[in-house]
mmCIF file of C-alpha atoms in Angstrom:
data_model
loop_
_atom_site.group_PDB
_atom_site.id
_atom_site.type_symbol
_atom_site.label_atom_id
_atom_site.label_comp_id
_atom_site.label_asym_id
_atom_site.label_seq_id
_atom_site.Cartn_x
_atom_site.Cartn_y
_atom_site.Cartn_z
ATOM 1 C CA MET A 298 -30.158 -4.091 -2.080
ATOM 2 C CA PRO A 299 -28.540 -4.588 0.843
ATOM 3 C CA LEU A 300 -26.050 -7.266 1.135
ATOM 4 C CA PHE A 301 -27.945 -8.765 3.978
ATOM 5 C CA SER A 302 -31.838 -8.739 4.727
ATOM 6 C CA GLY A 303 -33.534 -10.881 6.823
ATOM 7 C CA ARG A 304 -36.801 -13.079 5.259
ATOM 8 C CA CYS A 305 -39.918 -14.558 7.165
ATOM 9 C CA LEU A 306 -39.654 -18.189 5.603
ATOM 10 C CA SER A 307 -42.347 -19.666 7.811
ATOM 11 C CA ALA A 308 -45.050 -21.130 5.223
ATOM 12 C CA ALA A 309 -47.670 -20.667 8.373
ATOM 13 C CA LYS A 310 -51.704 -20.568 6.996
ATOM 14 C CA LEU A 311 -53.838 -17.571 8.345
ATOM 15 C CA ALA A 312 -57.173 -19.327 7.518
ATOM 16 C CA GLY A 313 -59.617 -18.094 10.113
ATOM 17 C CA LYS A 314 -57.121 -15.944 12.116
ATOM 18 C CA THR A 315 -57.785 -12.269 12.168
ATOM 19 C CA ALA A 316 -54.994 -9.517 11.438
ATOM 20 C CA ILE A 317 -55.578 -5.916 12.322
ATOM 21 C CA ILE A 318 -52.360 -3.623 10.620
ATOM 22 C CA THR A 319 -52.468 0.500 11.115
ATOM 23 C CA GLY A 320 -51.377 2.057 8.113
ATOM 24 C CA CYS A 321 -51.390 -0.621 5.411
ATOM 25 C CA ASN A 322 -52.217 1.401 2.565
ATOM 26 C CA THR A 323 -48.571 1.955 1.419
ATOM 27 C CA GLY A 324 -45.121 0.957 2.084
ATOM 28 C CA ILE A 325 -44.049 -2.485 4.067
ATOM 29 C CA GLY A 326 -47.982 -1.717 6.138
ATOM 30 C CA LYS A 327 -49.153 -2.874 2.395
ATOM 31 C CA GLU A 328 -46.555 -5.516 1.799
ATOM 32 C CA THR A 329 -47.661 -6.986 5.077
ATOM 33 C CA ALA A 330 -51.256 -6.631 4.420
ATOM 34 C CA LEU A 331 -50.797 -8.824 1.188
ATOM 35 C CA ASP A 332 -48.842 -11.374 3.252
ATOM 36 C CA PHE A 333 -51.029 -12.158 5.702
ATOM 37 C CA TYR A 334 -54.290 -11.664 2.546
ATOM 38 C CA LYS A 335 -52.080 -14.083 0.787
ATOM 39 C CA ARG A 336 -52.017 -16.648 4.066
ATOM 40 C CA GLY A 337 -55.605 -16.474 4.149
ATOM 41 C CA ALA A 338 -56.059 -14.206 7.144
ATOM 42 C CA ARG A 339 -59.346 -11.636 7.370
ATOM 43 C CA VAL A 340 -57.105 -8.417 7.301
ATOM 44 C CA ILE A 341 -58.133 -5.219 8.524
ATOM 45 C CA MET A 342 -56.550 -2.545 6.945
ATOM 46 C CA ALA A 343 -57.086 0.259 9.380
ATOM 47 C CA CYS A 344 -55.515 3.218 7.414
ATOM 48 C CA ARG A 345 -56.723 7.307 7.689
ATOM 49 C CA SER A 346 -57.328 7.977 3.967
ATOM 50 C CA MET A 347 -60.391 5.611 2.773
ATOM 51 C CA GLU A 348 -59.263 6.488 -0.922
ATOM 52 C CA ARG A 349 -55.826 5.504 -0.618
ATOM 53 C CA ALA A 350 -56.842 2.524 1.212
ATOM 54 C CA GLU A 351 -59.333 1.160 -1.109
ATOM 55 C CA GLU A 352 -56.466 1.636 -4.077
ATOM 56 C CA ALA A 353 -54.038 -0.261 -1.979
ATOM 57 C CA LYS A 354 -56.624 -2.664 -1.435
ATOM 58 C CA SER A 355 -57.424 -3.065 -5.174
ATOM 59 C CA GLU A 356 -53.698 -3.782 -6.141
ATOM 60 C CA ILE A 357 -53.305 -6.770 -3.823
ATOM 61 C CA GLU A 358 -56.482 -8.582 -5.354
ATOM 62 C CA LYS A 359 -55.399 -7.720 -8.393
ATOM 63 C CA ARG A 360 -51.531 -8.729 -7.395
ATOM 64 C CA CYS A 361 -52.816 -12.047 -5.886
ATOM 65 C CA LYS A 362 -55.624 -13.201 -8.422
ATOM 66 C CA ASP A 363 -53.888 -16.205 -8.983
ATOM 67 C CA PHE A 364 -53.278 -17.242 -5.104
ATOM 68 C CA PRO A 365 -55.510 -19.969 -4.287
ATOM 69 C CA ASP A 366 -57.104 -19.906 -0.444
ATOM 70 C CA THR A 367 -56.545 -16.059 0.059
ATOM 71 C CA GLY A 368 -58.507 -14.225 2.789
ATOM 72 C CA ASN A 369 -60.595 -11.534 2.697
ATOM 73 C CA LEU A 370 -59.721 -7.420 2.841
ATOM 74 C CA VAL A 371 -62.021 -4.791 4.954
ATOM 75 C CA LEU A 372 -61.225 -1.420 5.286
ATOM 76 C CA GLU A 373 -62.153 0.552 8.400
ATOM 77 C CA LYS A 374 -61.152 4.391 8.793
ATOM 78 C CA LEU A 375 -58.569 5.152 11.341
ATOM 79 C CA ASP A 376 -56.756 8.775 12.280
ATOM 80 C CA LEU A 377 -54.044 8.265 14.657
ATOM 81 C CA ASN A 378 -54.187 12.232 15.036
ATOM 82 C CA SER A 379 -57.192 11.676 16.679
ATOM 83 C CA LEU A 380 -57.782 9.640 20.054
ATOM 84 C CA SER A 381 -61.686 9.998 19.806
ATOM 85 C CA SER A 382 -61.103 8.567 16.003
ATOM 86 C CA VAL A 383 -59.348 5.676 17.978
ATOM 87 C CA ARG A 384 -61.588 5.328 20.657
ATOM 88 C CA ASP A 385 -64.238 4.909 17.065
ATOM 89 C CA PHE A 386 -62.602 1.990 15.210
ATOM 90 C CA ALA A 387 -61.908 -0.014 18.360
ATOM 91 C CA GLN A 388 -65.278 0.037 19.802
ATOM 92 C CA LYS A 389 -66.108 -0.666 16.197
ATOM 93 C CA ILE A 390 -63.892 -3.709 16.051
ATOM 94 C CA ILE A 391 -65.181 -4.985 19.478
ATOM 95 C CA ASP A 392 -68.546 -5.217 18.103
ATOM 96 C CA THR A 393 -67.976 -6.405 14.852
ATOM 97 C CA GLU A 394 -65.265 -8.785 15.009
ATOM 98 C CA PRO A 395 -64.967 -11.521 16.920
ATOM 99 C CA GLN A 396 -61.362 -12.188 17.665
ATOM 100 C CA VAL A 397 -58.082 -10.217 17.197
ATOM 101 C CA ASN A 398 -55.432 -12.114 16.505
ATOM 102 C CA ILE A 399 -53.187 -10.437 15.447
ATOM 103 C CA LEU A 400 -52.461 -6.224 16.047
ATOM 104 C CA VAL A 401 -49.600 -4.897 13.738
ATOM 105 C CA ASN A 402 -48.905 -1.285 15.087
ATOM 106 C CA ASN A 403 -47.522 -0.106 11.915
ATOM 107 C CA ALA A 404 -48.241 3.583 11.101
ATOM 108 C CA GLY A 405 -46.431 6.667 11.849
ATOM 109 C CA VAL A 406 -44.862 9.484 10.426
ATOM 110 C CA MET A 407 -40.806 10.840 10.547
ATOM 111 C CA MET A 408 -39.624 13.553 10.808
ATOM 112 C CA CYS A 409 -42.440 15.937 10.128
ATOM 113 C CA PRO A 410 -42.614 20.011 10.645
ATOM 114 C CA LYS A 411 -43.353 20.568 13.950
ATOM 115 C CA GLY A 412 -47.077 20.310 14.512
ATOM 116 C CA GLU A 413 -50.204 18.892 16.944
ATOM 117 C CA THR A 414 -52.324 16.115 16.901
ATOM 118 C CA GLU A 415 -56.248 16.912 17.583
ATOM 119 C CA ASP A 416 -55.408 16.222 21.751
ATOM 120 C CA GLY A 417 -52.277 18.759 21.554
ATOM 121 C CA PHE A 418 -50.014 16.068 21.383
ATOM 122 C CA GLU A 419 -46.619 16.869 19.409
ATOM 123 C CA ILE A 420 -47.431 14.766 16.233
ATOM 124 C CA GLN A 421 -44.531 12.649 16.592
ATOM 125 C CA ILE A 422 -45.186 11.047 19.957
ATOM 126 C CA GLY A 423 -49.013 11.965 19.593
ATOM 127 C CA THR A 424 -49.028 9.202 16.168
ATOM 128 C CA ASN A 425 -46.088 6.889 16.735
ATOM 129 C CA HIS A 426 -46.735 5.676 20.380
ATOM 130 C CA LEU A 427 -49.775 7.276 22.386
ATOM 131 C CA ALA A 428 -52.263 6.975 19.503
ATOM 132 C CA HIS A 429 -51.103 2.653 19.273
ATOM 133 C CA PHE A 430 -50.538 2.491 23.072
ATOM 134 C CA LEU A 431 -54.513 3.691 23.480
ATOM 135 C CA LEU A 432 -55.739 1.699 20.370
ATOM 136 C CA THR A 433 -53.810 -1.781 21.372
ATOM 137 C CA LEU A 434 -54.962 -1.171 25.480
ATOM 138 C CA LEU A 435 -58.495 -1.006 24.200
ATOM 139 C CA LEU A 436 -58.604 -4.069 21.736
ATOM 140 C CA LEU A 437 -57.142 -6.019 24.183
ATOM 141 C CA PRO A 438 -59.778 -7.604 25.887
ATOM 142 C CA ARG A 439 -60.400 -8.890 22.554
ATOM 143 C CA ILE A 440 -56.979 -9.843 21.574
ATOM 144 C CA ARG A 441 -56.955 -11.484 25.143
ATOM 145 C CA SER A 442 -60.307 -13.836 24.497
ATOM 146 C CA SER A 443 -58.209 -14.823 20.929
ATOM 147 C CA LYS A 444 -55.432 -16.036 21.884
ATOM 148 C CA PRO A 445 -52.975 -17.205 21.190
ATOM 149 C CA ALA A 446 -52.450 -13.647 19.596
ATOM 150 C CA ARG A 447 -49.357 -11.410 18.870
ATOM 151 C CA ILE A 448 -49.120 -7.533 19.294
ATOM 152 C CA VAL A 449 -46.154 -6.278 16.717
ATOM 153 C CA THR A 450 -44.820 -2.384 16.982
ATOM 154 C CA VAL A 451 -42.729 -1.196 14.207
ATOM 155 C CA SER A 452 -39.877 1.190 15.836
ATOM 156 C CA SER A 453 -36.942 1.998 15.002
ATOM 157 C CA ARG A 454 -33.077 1.541 14.938
ATOM 158 C CA ALA A 455 -33.581 5.164 15.509
ATOM 159 C CA HIS A 456 -34.071 5.072 19.041
ATOM 160 C CA ILE A 457 -30.627 3.950 19.689
ATOM 161 C CA ARG A 458 -29.846 8.338 20.459
ATOM 162 C CA GLY A 459 -33.600 9.085 21.785
ATOM 163 C CA THR A 460 -34.291 9.756 25.199
ATOM 164 C CA VAL A 461 -38.188 10.794 26.598
ATOM 165 C CA ASN A 462 -38.125 13.935 27.993
ATOM 166 C CA PHE A 463 -40.950 12.986 30.537
ATOM 167 C CA GLU A 464 -40.885 16.915 31.232
ATOM 168 C CA ASP A 465 -41.418 18.360 27.741
ATOM 169 C CA ILE A 466 -42.440 14.965 26.074
ATOM 170 C CA ASN A 467 -44.558 16.970 23.762
ATOM 171 C CA PHE A 468 -41.553 20.037 23.070
ATOM 172 C CA LYS A 469 -43.875 22.784 24.279
ATOM 173 C CA GLN A 470 -40.979 24.470 26.721
ATOM 174 C CA ARG A 471 -37.905 23.155 24.515
ATOM 175 C CA PRO A 472 -36.578 23.961 20.343
ATOM 176 C CA TYR A 473 -38.498 21.514 18.667
ATOM 177 C CA SER A 474 -36.283 19.148 16.052
ATOM 178 C CA ALA A 475 -37.770 16.850 14.313
ATOM 179 C CA ALA A 476 -34.987 14.566 14.583
ATOM 180 C CA GLU A 477 -35.304 13.586 18.531
ATOM 181 C CA ALA A 478 -39.436 14.117 18.458
ATOM 182 C CA TYR A 479 -38.608 10.751 15.854
ATOM 183 C CA LYS A 480 -36.201 9.140 17.831
ATOM 184 C CA GLN A 481 -37.936 10.071 21.065
ATOM 185 C CA SER A 482 -41.181 8.273 19.380
ATOM 186 C CA LYS A 483 -39.108 5.391 18.481
ATOM 187 C CA LEU A 484 -37.785 4.891 22.197
ATOM 188 C CA ALA A 485 -41.358 4.992 23.071
ATOM 189 C CA ASN A 486 -42.600 2.149 20.763
ATOM 190 C CA ILE A 487 -40.234 -0.351 22.235
ATOM 191 C CA LEU A 488 -40.413 0.493 25.896
ATOM 192 C CA PHE A 489 -44.516 -0.260 25.713
ATOM 193 C CA SER A 490 -43.854 -3.313 24.255
ATOM 194 C CA LYS A 491 -41.451 -4.377 27.142
ATOM 195 C CA GLU A 492 -43.631 -3.356 29.485
ATOM 196 C CA LEU A 493 -46.630 -4.673 27.494
ATOM 197 C CA ALA A 494 -45.246 -8.010 27.875
ATOM 198 C CA LEU A 495 -44.474 -7.567 31.459
ATOM 199 C CA LYS A 496 -47.851 -6.550 32.863
ATOM 200 C CA LEU A 497 -49.573 -9.497 31.078
ATOM 201 C CA LYS A 498 -46.656 -11.973 33.146
ATOM 202 C CA GLU A 499 -47.953 -9.450 36.298
ATOM 203 C CA HIS A 500 -51.709 -10.790 34.995
ATOM 204 C CA ASN A 501 -50.742 -14.616 34.714
ATOM 205 C CA ILE A 502 -51.996 -13.946 30.978
ATOM 206 C CA ASP A 503 -50.205 -16.168 29.000
ATOM 207 C CA GLY A 504 -50.949 -16.637 24.893
ATOM 208 C CA VAL A 505 -50.781 -13.015 24.377
ATOM 209 C CA ASN A 506 -47.085 -11.897 22.514
ATOM 210 C CA THR A 507 -45.290 -8.640 22.266
ATOM 211 C CA TYR A 508 -42.882 -7.737 19.495
ATOM 212 C CA SER A 509 -40.892 -4.639 18.903
ATOM 213 C CA LEU A 510 -39.041 -4.332 15.799
ATOM 214 C CA HIS A 511 -36.453 -2.327 13.322
ATOM 215 C CA PRO A 512 -37.576 -2.947 9.942
ATOM 216 C CA GLY A 513 -34.667 -1.407 8.326
ATOM 217 C CA VAL A 514 -33.729 1.689 6.237
ATOM 218 C CA ILE A 515 -36.467 1.458 3.366
ATOM 219 C CA LYS A 516 -37.575 3.108 0.261
ATOM 220 C CA THR A 517 -40.804 4.037 1.460
ATOM 221 C CA GLU A 518 -42.981 7.539 1.785
ATOM 222 C CA LEU A 519 -42.002 7.786 5.552
ATOM 223 C CA GLY A 520 -39.000 10.302 4.781
ATOM 224 C CA ARG A 521 -41.385 12.963 2.729
ATOM 225 C CA HIS A 522 -40.701 15.509 5.168
ATOM 226 C CA LEU A 523 -37.039 15.259 5.240
ATOM 227 C CA ASN A 524 -36.921 18.405 3.084
ATOM 228 C CA ASN A 525 -38.763 20.367 5.703
ATOM 229 C CA SER A 526 -37.060 19.031 8.527
ATOM 230 C CA LEU A 527 -33.575 19.054 7.922
ATOM 231 C CA PHE A 528 -32.792 21.749 4.627
ATOM 232 C CA TRP A 529 -33.720 21.851 1.065
ATOM 233 C CA GLY A 530 -32.811 19.076 -0.858
ATOM 234 C CA ALA A 531 -31.860 17.239 1.675
ATOM 235 C CA ARG A 532 -34.079 13.962 1.483
ATOM 236 C CA PRO A 533 -32.281 13.081 -2.307
ATOM 237 C CA ILE A 534 -28.703 13.213 -0.729
ATOM 238 C CA ILE A 535 -29.891 11.428 1.922
ATOM 239 C CA GLY A 536 -31.245 8.750 -0.439
ATOM 240 C CA PHE A 537 -27.986 8.470 -2.295
ATOM 241 C CA LEU A 538 -25.760 7.725 0.427
ATOM 242 C CA LEU A 539 -28.169 5.164 1.587
ATOM 243 C CA SER A 540 -29.078 3.597 -0.801
ATOM 244 C CA PRO A 541 -26.365 0.908 -0.643
ATOM 245 C CA VAL A 542 -28.778 -0.407 2.714
ATOM 246 C CA MET A 543 -31.987 0.365 1.765
ATOM 247 C CA LYS A 544 -34.674 -2.183 1.229
ATOM 248 C CA SER A 545 -37.219 -2.629 -0.967
ATOM 249 C CA PRO A 546 -40.978 -2.092 1.088
ATOM 250 C CA GLU A 547 -41.389 -6.243 0.490
ATOM 251 C CA LEU A 548 -37.950 -7.069 2.271
ATOM 252 C CA GLY A 549 -38.542 -4.445 4.981
ATOM 253 C CA ALA A 550 -41.870 -5.807 5.936
ATOM 254 C CA GLN A 551 -40.246 -9.154 6.460
ATOM 255 C CA THR A 552 -39.205 -8.606 10.221
ATOM 256 C CA THR A 553 -42.878 -7.373 11.295
ATOM 257 C CA ILE A 554 -43.736 -10.831 9.162
ATOM 258 C CA TYR A 555 -41.828 -12.739 11.040
ATOM 259 C CA CYS A 556 -42.948 -11.667 14.553
ATOM 260 C CA ALA A 557 -46.690 -11.747 13.886
ATOM 261 C CA LEU A 558 -46.748 -15.491 12.623
ATOM 262 C CA ASP A 559 -43.264 -17.458 12.277
ATOM 263 C CA GLU A 560 -43.107 -20.397 14.700
ATOM 264 C CA LYS A 561 -39.605 -19.929 15.712
ATOM 265 C CA CYS A 562 -40.554 -16.866 18.216
ATOM 266 C CA ALA A 563 -44.524 -17.931 18.905
ATOM 267 C CA ASN A 564 -42.829 -18.337 22.886
ATOM 268 C CA GLU A 565 -40.970 -14.682 22.945
ATOM 269 C CA THR A 566 -42.419 -11.808 24.288
ATOM 270 C CA GLY A 567 -41.160 -8.570 24.798
ATOM 271 C CA LEU A 568 -38.167 -8.421 22.525
ATOM 272 C CA TYR A 569 -37.024 -6.405 19.944
ATOM 273 C CA TYR A 570 -35.992 -7.484 16.196
ATOM 274 C CA SER A 571 -34.316 -6.710 13.197
ATOM 275 C CA ASP A 572 -33.956 -8.859 10.144
ATOM 276 C CA CYS A 573 -35.845 -11.681 11.580
ATOM 277 C CA VAL A 574 -33.538 -12.213 14.624
ATOM 278 C CA VAL A 575 -33.698 -11.292 18.032
ATOM 279 C CA ALA A 576 -31.482 -7.619 18.811
ATOM 280 C CA ASN A 577 -30.023 -5.755 21.526
ATOM 281 C CA PRO A 578 -32.004 -1.989 21.774
ATOM 282 C CA SER A 579 -30.237 0.499 23.293
ATOM 283 C CA GLN A 580 -29.677 0.407 27.447
ATOM 284 C CA ARG A 581 -32.356 2.632 27.902
ATOM 285 C CA ALA A 582 -34.940 0.420 26.004
ATOM 286 C CA GLN A 583 -34.423 -2.153 28.076
ATOM 287 C CA ASP A 584 -34.452 0.092 31.412
ATOM 288 C CA GLU A 585 -38.004 -1.321 33.139
ATOM 289 C CA SER A 586 -38.199 1.320 35.395
ATOM 290 C CA LEU A 587 -38.242 3.771 32.493
ATOM 291 C CA ALA A 588 -40.200 1.895 30.713
ATOM 292 C CA LYS A 589 -43.302 1.990 33.664
ATOM 293 C CA LYS A 590 -42.473 5.768 34.042
ATOM 294 C CA LEU A 591 -43.539 6.011 30.260
ATOM 295 C CA TRP A 592 -46.073 3.655 30.754
ATOM 296 C CA GLU A 593 -47.892 5.508 33.727
ATOM 297 C CA LEU A 594 -47.171 8.864 31.525
ATOM 298 C CA SER A 595 -48.852 7.618 28.422
ATOM 299 C CA ALA A 596 -52.204 6.291 30.503
ATOM 300 C CA LYS A 597 -52.477 9.541 31.797
ATOM 301 C CA LEU A 598 -52.177 11.613 28.485
ATOM 302 C CA VAL A 599 -54.924 9.230 26.710
ATOM 303 C CA GLY A 600 -57.138 9.594 29.453
ATOM 304 C CA LEU A 601 -56.924 5.772 30.259
ATOM 305 C CA GLY A 602 -58.721 6.649 33.888
ATOM 306 C CA ASP A 603 -59.825 3.293 35.718
ATOM 307 C CA TYR A 604 -59.556 0.912 32.839
ATOM 308 C CA ASN A 605 -57.944 -1.905 33.335
ATOM 309 C CA PRO A 606 -57.041 -3.783 29.854
ATOM 310 C CA PHE A 607 -55.721 -6.706 31.685
ATOM 311 C CA THR A 608 -59.092 -7.105 33.789
ATOM 312 C CA ALA A 609 -61.531 -5.590 31.939
ATOM 313 C CA PRO A 610 -64.342 -8.609 30.273
ATOM 314 C CA ASP A 611 -64.502 -9.124 26.725
ATOM 315 C CA PRO A 612 -67.730 -7.560 25.908
ATOM 316 C CA GLY A 613 -68.195 -9.948 23.000
ATOM 317 C CA VAL A 614 -69.175 -8.759 19.366
ATOM 318 C CA LYS A 615 -73.000 -7.355 19.297
ATOM 319 C CA ALA A 616 -75.389 -8.024 16.770
ATOM 320 C CA LYS A 617 -74.429 -6.729 13.321
#
């Protein structure tokens, strides 16, 4: 248990609100879903494995069986390794959900062996950044019509030593480093959230705020690839060394929850948080020219084309 861990103390209710959380069948994503469900939200659990998502849904409902005024848990398939899956998921949300008040870009992979997504992206930049970049922008017309709304992206303090290699973002030409790829993707998360806030302001869109955050060092499945990425037996050694500062998933979810609903940050946007307070990210993460350059590259890589999420009309909900 860490000596200090921020907590979201807001008593805000989410009845009548819809929240989407990616990768919430385990870890801090599941704890976030549980919290929103307790507060009365309609929670879209966007997960790759429907079997594991169903298990998580059942567990959350069981843990909350004695709570009054709980919300609703809805399972939807989303595989962030596939932009086609991202587009299918986003279209289903547009077709069926009248509003999206909270989007939590939570899912991610960490320090995994070299691999590619279905679209040929290095797996960490593809999953952690590019898929969420596309998802957010496809949903933005609905989010805009649901304001006040918040977009929360889970990053990591690991971004501090990260750089974005624009000439070889997918490690096609340079030797692969799982650690460098992870740090690059987490820096990208913060730059995306910052640039999204600036573009919303440029288009005179208020009431849609963006947040990025470091959840802390968490006891979750995220580090399951450490043995492969570093050296045999690394995971238990690192776990032992970090145990004094490691958080439970419940504590690790607090900053996500704070950014998603706390009244104290309702008028803040484009900032980075740790332990439920504003924190200073690296100098690179505050570089507006870097953020714009990453946005342009990301839009090209995901095939955004002429689509403008800031001006595109909300098509409305189709009949079910």
